[in-house]
Amino acid sequence: MTPFSYTRAGDAADAVRLGAFGGAKYLGGGTNLVDLLRETIERPSALVDVAGLPATIEEREDGSLLIGAATRNAALAEHRAVRSHYPVLARAILAGASAQIRNMATVGGNILQRTRCAYFYDDEGSRCNKRSPGQGCDALDGFNRIHAILGASADCVATHPSDMCVALAALDATVHLQGPAGTRRLKLTGLHRLPGTRPDLETALEPGELITAVELPALPAGARSTYRKVRDRASYAFALVSVAAVLEADSGTVREVRLALGGVAPKPWRARKAEDALRGGPATVQAFRAAAESELADAAPLRDNGFKVELAKRTITAVLGDLAGVAA
Ligand SMILES: Cc1cc2nc3c(=O)[nH]c(=O)nc-3n(C[C@H](O)[C@H](O)[C@H](O)COP(=O)(O)OP(=O)(O)OC[C@H]3O[C@@H](n4cnc5c(N)ncnc54)[C@H](O)[C@@H]3O)c2cc1C
């Protein structure tokens, strides 16, 4: 491990002041960052501990929810308002990691966790453009069963691993940021970047920007939501394909739908083509399958992950079928 200083931030302004120095990293629960420090993939000169910053979950009068970035994943999944109004989020969090890790992991850290691509973690034996820009990508011709089928590039095919973020994308969440230049808000769907030729640039965050909170808008009263994760083991495994869906259907017609996919792309993938195909149309299995086909039309599978294309179509169809109460 490379030596670094450690400071506990007293509040967000304090964190941003300490984090403004080049080479500083924010520390949430440490469940991802500490592993990366041990492997010397991350080599910060300073750690600014933000796990003691606000971890409140505020229910607002307009029905929205404001979640402090230091809220632990377990506390968020257990919160009454989350379980009753945003079951998609509770399910997504509980589908991830283990109880011990969810007790430690924070909302801010979950959003910014790094990919699980094995070539990214193999500092000594593998080439990785995300870790060392310009080096090449050994996943392209390697064992790429878990890699991306949508939104990848010739320089990087790694997926974003978070379950929680897939739900946040489907919920139209907004991320609150504080940085050296002040505060701003960003849609979760605009926070993570596609790799293009710069897979090392993973987010739209400016240097030193801190996530302070996540805001969830209220859902329409008639909306139903859920999350389904398909993986190799029943627990303690990242998604091969996951689907977060919010559906409002009335008399067999789709009034509103929001759909996001995990395990298939370098960022939580908002399935806008499928949404456009569904809105105002029939809430039938045939329509759900056709929408899934349209979303996956641009899929570009690699040698080992062609199965994800059909798996994603079937999972989308089944999840929407469940929410609409029609058999898939
Ligand atoms: C064995 C194992 C299995 C797992 N399985 C799953 C799974 O199935 N699904 C899943 O979704 N996740 C899984 N995870 C990942 C886990 O969810 C993440 O490690 C966790 O959410 C990261 O949160 P943290 O608070 O510990 O982040 P940290 O490790 O502290 O930080 C992660 C990153 O976020 C940055 N950061 C932290 N807080 C802030 C902030 N407020 N503002 C700006 N930057 C910040 C850090 O600088 C760092 O870059 C697994 C992890 C392990 C170890």
Short mmCIF file of N, CA, C and O and ligand atoms in Angstrom, two decimals, residues 24-36 42 47-51 53 68-73 92-98 101-102 104-114 116 121 160-166 176-178 202 205 208-213 227 229 231 233 235-239, ligand 1:
data_model
loop_
_atom_site.label_atom_id
_atom_site.label_comp_id
_atom_site.label_asym_id
_atom_site.label_seq_id
_atom_site.Cartn_x
_atom_site.Cartn_y
_atom_site.Cartn_z
N ALA A 24 -6.25 13.59 -3.40
CA ALA A 24 -7.11 13.20 -2.27
C ALA A 24 -8.29 12.38 -2.79
O ALA A 24 -8.74 12.55 -3.91
N LYS A 25 -8.76 11.44 -1.96
CA LYS A 25 -9.96 10.65 -2.29
C LYS A 25 -10.89 10.69 -1.09
O LYS A 25 -10.44 10.64 0.06
N TYR A 26 -12.19 10.72 -1.37
CA TYR A 26 -13.17 10.60 -0.29
C TYR A 26 -13.30 9.13 0.10
O TYR A 26 -13.25 8.24 -0.76
N LEU A 27 -13.50 8.90 1.38
CA LEU A 27 -13.67 7.54 1.89
C LEU A 27 -15.07 7.40 2.49
O LEU A 27 -15.42 8.12 3.41
N GLY A 28 -15.88 6.49 1.92
CA GLY A 28 -17.20 6.20 2.50
C GLY A 28 -17.03 5.04 3.47
O GLY A 28 -16.27 5.11 4.44
N GLY A 29 -17.70 3.92 3.19
CA GLY A 29 -17.57 2.74 4.04
C GLY A 29 -16.26 2.01 3.79
O GLY A 29 -15.87 1.13 4.56
N GLY A 30 -15.60 2.31 2.68
CA GLY A 30 -14.30 1.71 2.37
C GLY A 30 -14.39 0.31 1.78
O GLY A 30 -13.36 -0.33 1.54
N THR A 31 -15.58 -0.20 1.51
CA THR A 31 -15.70 -1.61 1.08
C THR A 31 -15.17 -1.84 -0.33
O THR A 31 -14.85 -2.96 -0.69
N ASN A 32 -15.05 -0.80 -1.13
CA ASN A 32 -14.42 -0.92 -2.44
C ASN A 32 -13.05 -0.24 -2.44
O ASN A 32 -12.06 -0.80 -2.89
N LEU A 33 -13.00 0.95 -1.90
CA LEU A 33 -11.77 1.74 -1.98
C LEU A 33 -10.61 1.06 -1.24
O LEU A 33 -9.47 1.06 -1.72
N VAL A 34 -10.88 0.47 -0.08
CA VAL A 34 -9.78 -0.14 0.68
C VAL A 34 -9.18 -1.33 -0.09
O VAL A 34 -7.96 -1.52 -0.12
N ASP A 35 -10.04 -2.10 -0.77
CA ASP A 35 -9.51 -3.18 -1.62
C ASP A 35 -8.60 -2.62 -2.70
O ASP A 35 -7.55 -3.18 -3.00
N LEU A 36 -9.03 -1.51 -3.29
CA LEU A 36 -8.25 -0.91 -4.38
C LEU A 36 -6.94 -0.31 -3.87
O LEU A 36 -5.93 -0.30 -4.58
N GLU A 42 -5.62 2.08 -6.66
CA GLU A 42 -5.81 3.47 -6.23
C GLU A 42 -4.60 3.84 -5.35
O GLU A 42 -4.24 3.07 -4.45
N LEU A 47 -6.71 10.51 2.33
CA LEU A 47 -8.09 10.02 2.42
C LEU A 47 -8.89 10.99 3.29
O LEU A 47 -8.46 11.33 4.40
N VAL A 48 -10.03 11.42 2.77
CA VAL A 48 -10.92 12.31 3.51
C VAL A 48 -12.16 11.49 3.85
O VAL A 48 -12.96 11.15 2.96
N ASP A 49 -12.31 11.14 5.11
CA ASP A 49 -13.40 10.26 5.54
C ASP A 49 -14.71 11.04 5.60
O ASP A 49 -14.83 11.98 6.40
N VAL A 50 -15.67 10.65 4.76
CA VAL A 50 -16.95 11.36 4.73
C VAL A 50 -18.09 10.50 5.27
O VAL A 50 -19.26 10.85 5.14
N ALA A 51 -17.73 9.38 5.90
CA ALA A 51 -18.76 8.47 6.41
C ALA A 51 -19.54 9.06 7.58
O ALA A 51 -20.62 8.59 7.92
N LEU A 53 -20.63 12.21 7.66
CA LEU A 53 -21.47 13.34 7.20
C LEU A 53 -22.94 12.92 7.25
O LEU A 53 -23.25 11.75 7.51
N GLY A 68 -29.23 11.46 2.56
CA GLY A 68 -27.84 11.88 2.79
C GLY A 68 -26.88 10.85 2.22
O GLY A 68 -27.11 9.64 2.31
N ALA A 69 -25.77 11.34 1.63
CA ALA A 69 -24.86 10.44 0.92
C ALA A 69 -24.16 9.45 1.84
O ALA A 69 -23.68 8.42 1.39
N ALA A 70 -24.09 9.77 3.14
CA ALA A 70 -23.43 8.84 4.06
C ALA A 70 -24.38 7.79 4.62
O ALA A 70 -23.99 6.95 5.43
N THR A 71 -25.64 7.82 4.18
CA THR A 71 -26.60 6.80 4.61
C THR A 71 -26.07 5.42 4.20
O THR A 71 -25.64 5.21 3.07
N ARG A 72 -26.09 4.50 5.15
CA ARG A 72 -25.62 3.14 4.85
C ARG A 72 -26.64 2.44 3.97
O ARG A 72 -27.85 2.64 4.11
N ASN A 73 -26.16 1.59 3.09
CA ASN A 73 -27.05 0.88 2.18
C ASN A 73 -28.13 0.10 2.93
O ASN A 73 -29.30 0.09 2.52
N ALA A 92 -33.29 -3.68 -4.97
CA ALA A 92 -31.98 -3.59 -5.64
C ALA A 92 -30.86 -3.61 -4.61
O ALA A 92 -29.87 -4.32 -4.77
N ILE A 93 -31.02 -2.84 -3.54
CA ILE A 93 -29.95 -2.80 -2.53
C ILE A 93 -29.80 -4.18 -1.88
O ILE A 93 -28.69 -4.69 -1.72
N LEU A 94 -30.93 -4.80 -1.54
CA LEU A 94 -30.86 -6.09 -0.85
C LEU A 94 -30.35 -7.21 -1.76
O LEU A 94 -29.92 -8.25 -1.27
N ALA A 95 -30.38 -6.99 -3.07
CA ALA A 95 -29.84 -7.99 -4.01
C ALA A 95 -28.32 -7.89 -4.11
O ALA A 95 -27.68 -8.73 -4.74
N GLY A 96 -27.73 -6.86 -3.50
CA GLY A 96 -26.29 -6.62 -3.66
C GLY A 96 -25.48 -7.06 -2.46
O GLY A 96 -25.94 -7.00 -1.31
N ALA A 97 -24.27 -7.54 -2.73
CA ALA A 97 -23.25 -7.80 -1.70
C ALA A 97 -23.76 -8.73 -0.60
O ALA A 97 -24.44 -9.71 -0.87
N SER A 98 -23.41 -8.42 0.66
CA SER A 98 -23.83 -9.23 1.81
C SER A 98 -24.34 -8.27 2.88
O SER A 98 -24.11 -7.07 2.80
N ILE A 101 -21.54 -6.10 4.27
CA ILE A 101 -21.08 -5.03 3.37
C ILE A 101 -22.14 -3.95 3.27
O ILE A 101 -21.82 -2.75 3.29
N ARG A 102 -23.41 -4.33 3.23
CA ARG A 102 -24.48 -3.31 3.14
C ARG A 102 -24.52 -2.46 4.41
O ARG A 102 -24.92 -1.30 4.38
N MET A 104 -21.92 -1.45 6.01
CA MET A 104 -20.77 -0.52 5.91
C MET A 104 -20.93 0.45 4.75
O MET A 104 -20.61 1.64 4.86
N ALA A 105 -21.39 -0.04 3.61
CA ALA A 105 -21.37 0.74 2.36
C ALA A 105 -22.32 1.93 2.44
O ALA A 105 -23.43 1.84 2.98
N THR A 106 -21.86 3.05 1.89
CA THR A 106 -22.67 4.27 1.90
C THR A 106 -23.28 4.51 0.51
O THR A 106 -22.82 3.95 -0.49
N VAL A 107 -24.27 5.39 0.47
CA VAL A 107 -24.92 5.71 -0.81
C VAL A 107 -23.91 6.34 -1.78
O VAL A 107 -23.81 5.95 -2.95
N GLY A 108 -23.13 7.32 -1.28
CA GLY A 108 -22.14 7.98 -2.15
C GLY A 108 -21.12 6.99 -2.69
O GLY A 108 -20.77 7.02 -3.88
N GLY A 109 -20.63 6.11 -1.83
CA GLY A 109 -19.63 5.13 -2.25
C GLY A 109 -20.19 4.11 -3.22
O GLY A 109 -19.51 3.67 -4.16
N ASN A 110 -21.45 3.72 -3.01
CA ASN A 110 -22.07 2.75 -3.92
C ASN A 110 -22.14 3.33 -5.33
O ASN A 110 -21.84 2.66 -6.31
N ILE A 111 -22.51 4.60 -5.42
CA ILE A 111 -22.64 5.24 -6.74
C ILE A 111 -21.29 5.27 -7.47
O ILE A 111 -21.22 5.09 -8.68
N LEU A 112 -20.21 5.47 -6.68
CA LEU A 112 -18.89 5.65 -7.31
C LEU A 112 -18.00 4.41 -7.20
O LEU A 112 -16.80 4.49 -7.46
N GLN A 113 -18.57 3.26 -6.86
CA GLN A 113 -17.77 2.04 -6.83
C GLN A 113 -17.23 1.76 -8.23
O GLN A 113 -17.86 2.11 -9.24
N ARG A 114 -16.06 1.11 -8.28
CA ARG A 114 -15.41 0.85 -9.57
C ARG A 114 -15.87 -0.49 -10.14
O ARG A 114 -16.45 -1.32 -9.44
N ARG A 116 -16.02 -4.31 -11.74
CA ARG A 116 -15.52 -5.60 -11.25
C ARG A 116 -14.80 -6.38 -12.34
O ARG A 116 -14.57 -7.58 -12.21
N TYR A 121 -8.57 -5.26 -12.13
CA TYR A 121 -7.99 -5.55 -10.81
C TYR A 121 -6.62 -6.22 -10.91
O TYR A 121 -5.85 -6.22 -9.96
N HIS A 160 -20.64 -1.42 -15.24
CA HIS A 160 -20.80 -0.79 -13.92
C HIS A 160 -21.48 -1.81 -13.01
O HIS A 160 -22.48 -2.40 -13.39
N PRO A 161 -20.94 -2.02 -11.81
CA PRO A 161 -21.43 -3.15 -11.01
C PRO A 161 -22.61 -2.88 -10.07
O PRO A 161 -23.17 -3.80 -9.51
N SER A 162 -23.00 -1.63 -9.88
CA SER A 162 -23.96 -1.32 -8.82
C SER A 162 -25.38 -1.78 -9.14
O SER A 162 -25.89 -1.53 -10.22
N ASP A 163 -26.01 -2.41 -8.16
CA ASP A 163 -27.46 -2.70 -8.26
C ASP A 163 -28.25 -1.44 -7.91
O ASP A 163 -29.22 -1.10 -8.58
N MET A 164 -27.85 -0.78 -6.83
CA MET A 164 -28.60 0.40 -6.36
C MET A 164 -28.75 1.44 -7.47
O MET A 164 -29.82 2.04 -7.64
N CYS A 165 -27.66 1.65 -8.24
CA CYS A 165 -27.70 2.69 -9.27
C CYS A 165 -28.70 2.38 -10.38
O CYS A 165 -29.23 3.30 -11.01
N VAL A 166 -28.95 1.12 -10.62
CA VAL A 166 -29.92 0.74 -11.66
C VAL A 166 -31.32 1.20 -11.22
O VAL A 166 -32.08 1.78 -12.01
N HIS A 176 -27.00 15.34 -5.59
CA HIS A 176 -26.59 16.67 -5.12
C HIS A 176 -25.08 16.66 -4.91
O HIS A 176 -24.56 15.75 -4.24
N LEU A 177 -24.41 17.67 -5.45
CA LEU A 177 -22.95 17.72 -5.41
C LEU A 177 -22.48 19.00 -4.76
O LEU A 177 -23.15 20.05 -4.87
N GLN A 178 -21.33 18.92 -4.09
CA GLN A 178 -20.68 20.12 -3.56
C GLN A 178 -19.20 20.02 -3.90
O GLN A 178 -18.56 18.99 -3.65
N GLU A 202 -14.59 8.22 -15.73
CA GLU A 202 -15.79 7.40 -15.49
C GLU A 202 -17.04 8.21 -15.18
O GLU A 202 -18.15 7.71 -15.29
N LEU A 205 -18.18 14.10 -12.78
CA LEU A 205 -17.80 14.89 -11.60
C LEU A 205 -16.55 15.71 -11.89
O LEU A 205 -15.62 15.25 -12.56
N GLY A 208 -12.55 16.92 -7.03
CA GLY A 208 -12.87 17.34 -5.67
C GLY A 208 -14.36 17.41 -5.36
O GLY A 208 -14.74 17.75 -4.24
N GLU A 209 -15.23 17.09 -6.33
CA GLU A 209 -16.67 17.17 -6.04
C GLU A 209 -17.10 16.01 -5.14
O GLU A 209 -16.71 14.86 -5.35
N LEU A 210 -17.92 16.38 -4.18
CA LEU A 210 -18.42 15.44 -3.19
C LEU A 210 -19.91 15.20 -3.44
O LEU A 210 -20.66 16.15 -3.69
N ILE A 211 -20.35 13.96 -3.38
CA ILE A 211 -21.79 13.68 -3.41
C ILE A 211 -22.32 13.93 -2.00
O ILE A 211 -21.82 13.33 -1.04
N THR A 212 -23.29 14.83 -1.88
CA THR A 212 -23.82 15.13 -0.54
C THR A 212 -25.18 14.46 -0.29
O THR A 212 -25.53 14.20 0.85
N ALA A 213 -25.94 14.23 -1.37
CA ALA A 213 -27.27 13.64 -1.18
C ALA A 213 -27.80 13.10 -2.51
O ALA A 213 -27.28 13.42 -3.58
N TYR A 227 -37.40 -4.82 -8.89
CA TYR A 227 -36.04 -5.05 -9.39
C TYR A 227 -35.82 -6.55 -9.46
O TYR A 227 -36.16 -7.27 -8.53
N LYS A 229 -32.71 -9.38 -10.42
CA LYS A 229 -31.29 -9.56 -10.71
C LYS A 229 -31.03 -11.01 -11.08
O LYS A 229 -31.37 -11.90 -10.31
N ARG A 231 -28.14 -13.76 -11.82
CA ARG A 231 -26.71 -13.91 -11.50
C ARG A 231 -26.36 -15.38 -11.37
O ARG A 231 -27.24 -16.24 -11.35
N ARG A 233 -24.95 -17.00 -8.80
CA ARG A 233 -25.29 -17.58 -7.49
C ARG A 233 -26.44 -16.79 -6.90
O ARG A 233 -26.63 -15.63 -7.25
N SER A 235 -26.69 -15.49 -4.01
CA SER A 235 -26.26 -14.32 -3.26
C SER A 235 -24.78 -14.11 -3.47
O SER A 235 -24.07 -14.99 -3.95
N TYR A 236 -24.32 -12.90 -3.11
CA TYR A 236 -22.89 -12.60 -3.15
C TYR A 236 -22.34 -12.72 -4.57
O TYR A 236 -21.27 -13.27 -4.80
N ALA A 237 -23.11 -12.25 -5.55
CA ALA A 237 -22.65 -12.28 -6.94
C ALA A 237 -23.18 -11.04 -7.64
O ALA A 237 -24.30 -10.59 -7.36
N PHE A 238 -22.38 -10.50 -8.54
CA PHE A 238 -22.81 -9.32 -9.30
C PHE A 238 -23.77 -9.76 -10.40
O PHE A 238 -23.81 -10.92 -10.79
N ALA A 239 -24.52 -8.79 -10.92
CA ALA A 239 -25.56 -9.11 -11.91
C ALA A 239 -24.95 -9.50 -13.26
O ALA A 239 -24.01 -8.88 -13.73
C1 LIG B 1 -17.51 -9.08 -1.86
C2 LIG B 1 -18.29 -7.95 -2.39
C3 LIG B 1 -19.47 -8.18 -3.07
C4 LIG B 1 -20.22 -7.11 -3.57
N1 LIG B 1 -21.38 -7.35 -4.25
C5 LIG B 1 -22.10 -6.31 -4.75
C6 LIG B 1 -23.29 -6.51 -5.49
O1 LIG B 1 -23.73 -7.66 -5.71
N2 LIG B 1 -23.96 -5.42 -5.97
C7 LIG B 1 -23.51 -4.16 -5.74
O2 LIG B 1 -24.15 -3.20 -6.19
N3 LIG B 1 -22.38 -3.93 -5.06
C8 LIG B 1 -21.66 -4.96 -4.58
N4 LIG B 1 -20.51 -4.73 -3.90
C9 LIG B 1 -19.97 -3.38 -3.90
C10 LIG B 1 -20.44 -2.56 -2.74
O3 LIG B 1 -21.79 -2.24 -2.93
C11 LIG B 1 -19.56 -1.33 -2.76
O4 LIG B 1 -18.27 -1.71 -2.36
C12 LIG B 1 -20.09 -0.25 -1.85
O5 LIG B 1 -21.38 0.16 -2.22
C13 LIG B 1 -19.18 0.97 -1.87
O6 LIG B 1 -19.61 1.86 -0.86
P1 LIG B 1 -18.56 2.41 0.20
O7 LIG B 1 -19.26 3.44 1.01
O8 LIG B 1 -17.89 1.31 0.95
O9 LIG B 1 -17.53 3.10 -0.80
P2 LIG B 1 -15.96 3.33 -0.67
O10 LIG B 1 -15.27 2.05 -0.91
O11 LIG B 1 -15.66 4.08 0.57
O12 LIG B 1 -15.74 4.33 -1.91
C14 LIG B 1 -16.00 3.94 -3.24
C15 LIG B 1 -15.70 5.14 -4.14
O13 LIG B 1 -16.62 6.20 -3.90
C16 LIG B 1 -15.93 7.40 -3.55
N5 LIG B 1 -16.80 8.08 -2.59
C17 LIG B 1 -17.32 7.58 -1.45
N6 LIG B 1 -18.20 8.44 -0.92
C18 LIG B 1 -18.22 9.54 -1.71
C19 LIG B 1 -18.94 10.77 -1.70
N7 LIG B 1 -19.84 11.07 -0.76
N8 LIG B 1 -18.72 11.65 -2.70
C20 LIG B 1 -17.81 11.39 -3.67
N9 LIG B 1 -17.10 10.24 -3.74
C21 LIG B 1 -17.32 9.31 -2.77
C22 LIG B 1 -14.60 6.95 -3.02
O14 LIG B 1 -13.60 7.95 -3.17
C23 LIG B 1 -14.33 5.74 -3.90
O15 LIG B 1 -13.80 6.16 -5.13
C24 LIG B 1 -19.77 -5.78 -3.38
C25 LIG B 1 -18.58 -5.54 -2.67
C26 LIG B 1 -17.84 -6.60 -2.18
C27 LIG B 1 -16.57 -6.31 -1.43
#
